[in-house]
Each structure stands twice: as C-alpha cells, then as structure tokens.
mmCIF file of C-alpha atoms in Angstrom:
data_model
loop_
_atom_site.group_PDB
_atom_site.id
_atom_site.type_symbol
_atom_site.label_atom_id
_atom_site.label_comp_id
_atom_site.label_asym_id
_atom_site.label_seq_id
_atom_site.Cartn_x
_atom_site.Cartn_y
_atom_site.Cartn_z
ATOM 1 C CA UNK A 1 133.926 -45.283 -96.429
ATOM 2 C CA UNK A 2 130.940 -45.572 -94.580
ATOM 3 C CA UNK A 3 129.784 -42.509 -92.704
ATOM 4 C CA UNK A 4 126.394 -40.793 -91.118
ATOM 5 C CA UNK A 5 125.893 -37.204 -92.610
ATOM 6 C CA UNK A 6 123.650 -36.471 -89.193
ATOM 7 C CA UNK A 7 127.396 -36.517 -87.074
ATOM 8 C CA UNK A 8 129.740 -36.651 -89.935
ATOM 9 C CA UNK A 9 128.987 -34.169 -92.084
ATOM 10 C CA UNK A 10 131.506 -34.036 -94.733
ATOM 11 C CA UNK A 11 134.345 -36.740 -94.764
ATOM 12 C CA UNK A 12 137.638 -35.791 -97.221
ATOM 13 C CA UNK A 13 140.035 -38.343 -97.582
ATOM 14 C CA UNK A 14 142.876 -39.502 -99.941
ATOM 15 C CA UNK A 15 145.193 -42.107 -99.887
ATOM 16 C CA UNK A 16 149.309 -42.061 -100.354
ATOM 17 C CA UNK A 17 151.218 -45.305 -100.870
ATOM 18 C CA UNK A 18 155.710 -45.376 -100.423
ATOM 19 C CA UNK A 19 156.286 -42.349 -97.799
ATOM 20 C CA UNK A 20 159.029 -42.404 -95.887
ATOM 21 C CA UNK A 21 158.518 -41.554 -92.618
ATOM 22 C CA UNK A 22 161.640 -39.073 -91.070
ATOM 23 C CA UNK A 23 162.364 -35.896 -89.308
ATOM 24 C CA UNK A 24 161.030 -32.718 -91.058
ATOM 25 C CA UNK A 25 163.196 -30.623 -92.280
ATOM 26 C CA UNK A 26 164.226 -27.394 -90.423
ATOM 27 C CA UNK A 27 161.876 -24.629 -91.971
ATOM 28 C CA UNK A 28 158.800 -26.624 -90.520
ATOM 29 C CA UNK A 29 159.901 -27.874 -87.363
ATOM 30 C CA UNK A 30 161.110 -23.916 -86.794
ATOM 31 C CA UNK A 31 157.756 -23.001 -87.146
ATOM 32 C CA UNK A 32 156.074 -25.275 -85.377
ATOM 33 C CA UNK A 33 157.906 -24.489 -82.196
ATOM 34 C CA UNK A 34 156.867 -21.326 -82.970
ATOM 35 C CA UNK A 35 153.685 -22.043 -82.372
ATOM 36 C CA UNK A 36 153.809 -23.904 -79.607
ATOM 37 C CA UNK A 37 154.019 -27.113 -81.122
ATOM 38 C CA UNK A 38 156.055 -30.269 -80.651
ATOM 39 C CA UNK A 39 157.781 -32.080 -83.936
ATOM 40 C CA UNK A 40 157.172 -35.447 -84.104
ATOM 41 C CA UNK A 41 157.210 -36.743 -87.712
ATOM 42 C CA UNK A 42 157.208 -34.881 -91.253
ATOM 43 C CA UNK A 43 153.407 -36.167 -91.762
ATOM 44 C CA UNK A 44 152.002 -35.596 -88.712
ATOM 45 C CA UNK A 45 154.181 -32.170 -88.592
ATOM 46 C CA UNK A 46 152.681 -31.857 -91.756
ATOM 47 C CA UNK A 47 149.052 -31.957 -90.518
ATOM 48 C CA UNK A 48 149.719 -29.604 -87.477
ATOM 49 C CA UNK A 49 151.275 -27.089 -89.943
ATOM 50 C CA UNK A 50 148.502 -27.065 -92.340
ATOM 51 C CA UNK A 51 145.541 -27.059 -89.732
ATOM 52 C CA UNK A 52 147.235 -24.040 -88.171
ATOM 53 C CA UNK A 53 147.989 -22.428 -91.951
ATOM 54 C CA UNK A 54 144.357 -22.783 -93.049
ATOM 55 C CA UNK A 55 141.925 -23.719 -90.390
ATOM 56 C CA UNK A 56 141.276 -27.429 -90.818
ATOM 57 C CA UNK A 57 142.312 -30.018 -88.757
ATOM 58 C CA UNK A 58 143.577 -33.189 -90.614
ATOM 59 C CA UNK A 59 144.859 -36.535 -89.841
ATOM 60 C CA UNK A 60 146.862 -39.187 -91.045
ATOM 61 C CA UNK A 61 146.192 -42.820 -90.698
ATOM 62 C CA UNK A 62 148.802 -45.945 -91.050
ATOM 63 C CA UNK A 63 146.664 -47.559 -94.223
ATOM 64 C CA UNK A 64 148.282 -50.918 -93.251
ATOM 65 C CA UNK A 65 146.733 -50.764 -89.824
ATOM 66 C CA UNK A 66 143.047 -50.466 -90.643
ATOM 67 C CA UNK A 67 141.631 -53.907 -90.472
ATOM 68 C CA UNK A 68 139.361 -54.701 -93.504
ATOM 69 C CA UNK A 69 139.762 -52.161 -95.145
ATOM 70 C CA UNK A 70 136.786 -49.915 -94.111
ATOM 71 C CA UNK A 71 136.427 -46.597 -92.157
ATOM 72 C CA UNK A 72 133.342 -46.177 -90.498
ATOM 73 C CA UNK A 73 131.685 -43.837 -88.517
ATOM 74 C CA UNK A 74 129.622 -44.127 -85.968
ATOM 75 C CA UNK A 75 128.537 -42.955 -82.543
ATOM 76 C CA UNK A 76 130.364 -45.123 -79.123
ATOM 77 C CA UNK A 77 128.062 -47.170 -77.423
ATOM 78 C CA UNK A 78 129.507 -46.059 -73.956
ATOM 79 C CA UNK A 79 131.780 -47.683 -72.018
ATOM 80 C CA UNK A 80 134.366 -48.805 -74.802
ATOM 81 C CA UNK A 81 137.882 -48.242 -74.408
ATOM 82 C CA UNK A 82 140.050 -45.955 -76.694
ATOM 83 C CA UNK A 83 143.856 -45.799 -76.430
ATOM 84 C CA UNK A 84 144.999 -42.182 -78.091
ATOM 85 C CA UNK A 85 148.178 -42.060 -80.457
ATOM 86 C CA UNK A 86 149.399 -40.000 -76.957
ATOM 87 C CA UNK A 87 149.165 -43.310 -75.258
ATOM 88 C CA UNK A 88 146.371 -42.475 -72.914
ATOM 89 C CA UNK A 89 143.671 -44.873 -72.256
ATOM 90 C CA UNK A 90 139.807 -43.516 -72.215
ATOM 91 C CA UNK A 91 136.547 -45.257 -71.664
ATOM 92 C CA UNK A 92 134.581 -43.579 -74.087
ATOM 93 C CA UNK A 93 131.155 -41.473 -73.375
ATOM 94 C CA UNK A 94 127.813 -42.554 -75.199
ATOM 95 C CA UNK A 95 127.332 -41.234 -78.185
ATOM 96 C CA UNK A 96 131.090 -40.445 -79.008
ATOM 97 C CA UNK A 97 131.735 -39.806 -82.880
ATOM 98 C CA UNK A 98 134.275 -42.647 -83.520
ATOM 99 C CA UNK A 99 135.885 -44.161 -86.606
ATOM 100 C CA UNK A 100 135.830 -47.988 -86.500
ATOM 101 C CA UNK A 101 137.590 -50.318 -89.232
ATOM 102 C CA UNK A 102 136.595 -54.026 -89.060
ATOM 103 C CA UNK A 103 137.729 -54.869 -85.151
ATOM 104 C CA UNK A 104 138.268 -51.601 -83.700
ATOM 105 C CA UNK A 105 137.874 -47.949 -82.768
ATOM 106 C CA UNK A 106 140.824 -46.043 -84.417
ATOM 107 C CA UNK A 107 139.507 -42.810 -84.015
ATOM 108 C CA UNK A 108 138.065 -40.543 -81.942
ATOM 109 C CA UNK A 109 136.857 -38.096 -84.457
ATOM 110 C CA UNK A 110 137.670 -34.199 -83.963
ATOM 111 C CA UNK A 111 139.717 -34.728 -80.916
ATOM 112 C CA UNK A 112 142.607 -37.384 -80.672
ATOM 113 C CA UNK A 113 144.046 -39.903 -83.767
ATOM 114 C CA UNK A 114 144.351 -43.530 -82.312
ATOM 115 C CA UNK A 115 147.682 -45.499 -80.961
ATOM 116 C CA UNK A 116 146.517 -48.477 -83.156
ATOM 117 C CA UNK A 117 146.936 -46.715 -86.699
ATOM 118 C CA UNK A 118 149.345 -43.695 -85.955
ATOM 119 C CA UNK A 119 151.644 -42.984 -88.433
ATOM 120 C CA UNK A 120 155.474 -44.134 -87.041
ATOM 121 C CA UNK A 121 158.561 -45.077 -88.511
ATOM 122 C CA UNK A 122 157.868 -48.077 -91.269
ATOM 123 C CA UNK A 123 154.175 -46.348 -92.652
ATOM 124 C CA UNK A 124 154.398 -46.989 -96.078
ATOM 125 C CA UNK A 125 151.055 -45.652 -96.984
ATOM 126 C CA UNK A 126 148.270 -43.444 -95.415
ATOM 127 C CA UNK A 127 144.860 -42.126 -94.872
ATOM 128 C CA UNK A 128 144.564 -38.809 -94.951
ATOM 129 C CA UNK A 129 141.320 -37.060 -93.496
ATOM 130 C CA UNK A 130 140.290 -33.701 -93.632
ATOM 131 C CA UNK A 131 136.361 -34.049 -92.101
ATOM 132 C CA UNK A 132 133.782 -32.040 -90.911
ATOM 133 C CA UNK A 133 132.519 -32.155 -87.628
ATOM 134 C CA UNK A 134 129.445 -31.254 -85.515
ATOM 135 C CA UNK A 135 130.350 -28.621 -83.023
ATOM 136 C CA UNK A 136 128.072 -30.057 -80.259
ATOM 137 C CA UNK A 137 128.912 -33.660 -80.806
ATOM 138 C CA UNK A 138 132.483 -32.685 -80.319
ATOM 139 C CA UNK A 139 132.209 -29.973 -77.270
ATOM 140 C CA UNK A 140 130.422 -32.721 -75.656
ATOM 141 C CA UNK A 141 133.122 -35.897 -75.646
ATOM 142 C CA UNK A 142 135.553 -33.093 -75.086
ATOM 143 C CA UNK A 143 133.775 -31.754 -72.044
ATOM 144 C CA UNK A 144 133.054 -35.472 -70.692
ATOM 145 C CA UNK A 145 136.138 -36.629 -71.183
ATOM 146 C CA UNK A 146 137.926 -33.069 -69.703
ATOM 147 C CA UNK A 147 140.342 -33.583 -73.003
ATOM 148 C CA UNK A 148 140.695 -30.401 -75.040
ATOM 149 C CA UNK A 149 142.848 -30.452 -78.588
ATOM 150 C CA UNK A 150 143.711 -27.588 -81.108
ATOM 151 C CA UNK A 151 141.134 -29.950 -83.371
ATOM 152 C CA UNK A 152 138.741 -30.262 -81.097
ATOM 153 C CA UNK A 153 138.777 -26.542 -80.161
ATOM 154 C CA UNK A 154 138.367 -25.739 -83.889
ATOM 155 C CA UNK A 155 135.519 -28.093 -84.389
ATOM 156 C CA UNK A 156 133.635 -26.606 -81.538
ATOM 157 C CA UNK A 157 133.441 -23.102 -82.954
ATOM 158 C CA UNK A 158 132.652 -24.775 -86.021
ATOM 159 C CA UNK A 159 134.876 -25.665 -89.113
ATOM 160 C CA UNK A 160 135.238 -23.866 -92.571
ATOM 161 C CA UNK A 161 132.599 -27.122 -94.363
ATOM 162 C CA UNK A 162 134.137 -25.515 -97.569
ATOM 163 C CA UNK A 163 137.623 -26.052 -96.979
ATOM 164 C CA UNK A 164 138.563 -29.670 -96.836
ATOM 165 C CA UNK A 165 139.328 -29.904 -100.090
ATOM 166 C CA UNK A 166 142.305 -26.972 -100.353
ATOM 167 C CA UNK A 167 143.488 -28.033 -97.236
ATOM 168 C CA UNK A 168 143.840 -31.258 -98.321
ATOM 169 C CA UNK A 169 145.687 -30.421 -101.491
ATOM 170 C CA UNK A 170 148.233 -28.453 -99.769
ATOM 171 C CA UNK A 171 148.966 -31.310 -97.294
ATOM 172 C CA UNK A 172 149.252 -34.002 -100.060
ATOM 173 C CA UNK A 173 151.590 -31.465 -101.564
ATOM 174 C CA UNK A 174 153.685 -30.566 -98.535
ATOM 175 C CA UNK A 175 154.059 -34.351 -97.983
ATOM 176 C CA UNK A 176 154.817 -35.298 -101.936
ATOM 177 C CA UNK A 177 157.705 -33.081 -101.556
ATOM 178 C CA UNK A 178 158.915 -33.699 -97.533
ATOM 179 C CA UNK A 179 157.672 -37.491 -97.777
ATOM 180 C CA UNK A 180 157.784 -38.509 -100.973
ATOM 181 C CA UNK A 181 155.358 -40.761 -102.669
ATOM 182 C CA UNK A 182 152.816 -41.319 -104.902
ATOM 183 C CA UNK A 183 148.915 -40.657 -104.872
ATOM 184 C CA UNK A 184 147.211 -44.514 -104.603
ATOM 185 C CA UNK A 185 143.482 -43.200 -104.662
ATOM 186 C CA UNK A 186 141.677 -40.436 -106.145
ATOM 187 C CA UNK A 187 140.001 -37.844 -103.825
ATOM 188 C CA UNK A 188 136.768 -39.201 -101.350
ATOM 189 C CA UNK A 189 134.721 -36.205 -100.768
ATOM 190 C CA UNK A 190 131.269 -37.819 -98.667
ATOM 191 C CA UNK A 191 129.200 -35.130 -98.142
ATOM 192 C CA UNK A 192 125.622 -34.910 -98.015
ATOM 193 C CA UNK A 193 124.247 -32.969 -100.939
#
C-alpha cells in the first residue's frame, strides 16, 4: 500500500481469504431494501450495510485482480478512462483521487469502485478498505463527473476519521459469519501521525 496523506489521510484495510460469494441472508437483504438499496451479493451487501450502520464507507476489492500486489493512492493526471463497478465508463478529471495497481486504475476513491476488481461470483480473497478521504477533493471530482454516490455524500461532509477500525471490525465479523473465510493479514492502518 502506497498512499499520500495529503490526499488520503487514512487507509485502513485487511485481507480475507476463502470467502464464498453468494446471496445475502433474508435479514440483510430486507434491511437494505428498506433503506432503498439494491442487494448485490453478500460481500457488497455487508459493506453497504455497515456504511449505513456506522457511517464509514467501505469497499471490497477482489485481491486476485490487483496486479503486482500494489495499491497506490494518487491523483489522476486527467483524461484517464475508468469503468465503475456498475459498468459505466468515465473520463477522469485532473486531480481525481484514484487507486492504481501495477497496471491500471482500480478505484475512484470516495465515489465508485472499479469494475476490474469487483467482488463477483468466483472471488475467493478480498481486500477490505475503510478510508478517510479529503472532502474537497471528493466534492470536486463528484461535481466534475456529475456522479454522486452514498459514499461521496458521506465523504463530502467529512467522515468519522476515528471510526475506520470499528467499521472494519464490524464488516469483518459479518463477512466471517455470512461468507466464511479467514483473516489473511494483519490490519493495515496507514495514517499521518
């Protein structure tokens, strides 16, 4: 993990191996539907549920699709193409905060995850990320792309910077209970001291 605290004040993460992607239990899908969310799969549903429950957006990446085993947070140069998890393609503005692996952009930080590292049927190992983002940078990109998400709305107002570990623990607990698996790393908690 390589980050720049000026654009990504905190990067909290963990790797979970041997998860089983599938349908969420009825109690989880029912709660998501009641708050206007569309259930997708157990991992995505858990990240969305915990975001609404604790107020910290979480994203899950398919570890096997991260090339070079590197996640590098940086600003876009401008003009790069990015395809979001929902299959929509965007031309990124200069200064958008992104995550790149060894080959490509895998996340539009604070707004949308990338289709190229989405957790889908067949995903076995995930990287969970609970970040703290700079409100002004997320707002600028969101407005430039006319792209708003629940996560971007939270980050634009300023997320609970002290809540990343609690959100990560809650999501991990639900994932191990619902999707199985086991922890495959320590908690990475990169932040400016």
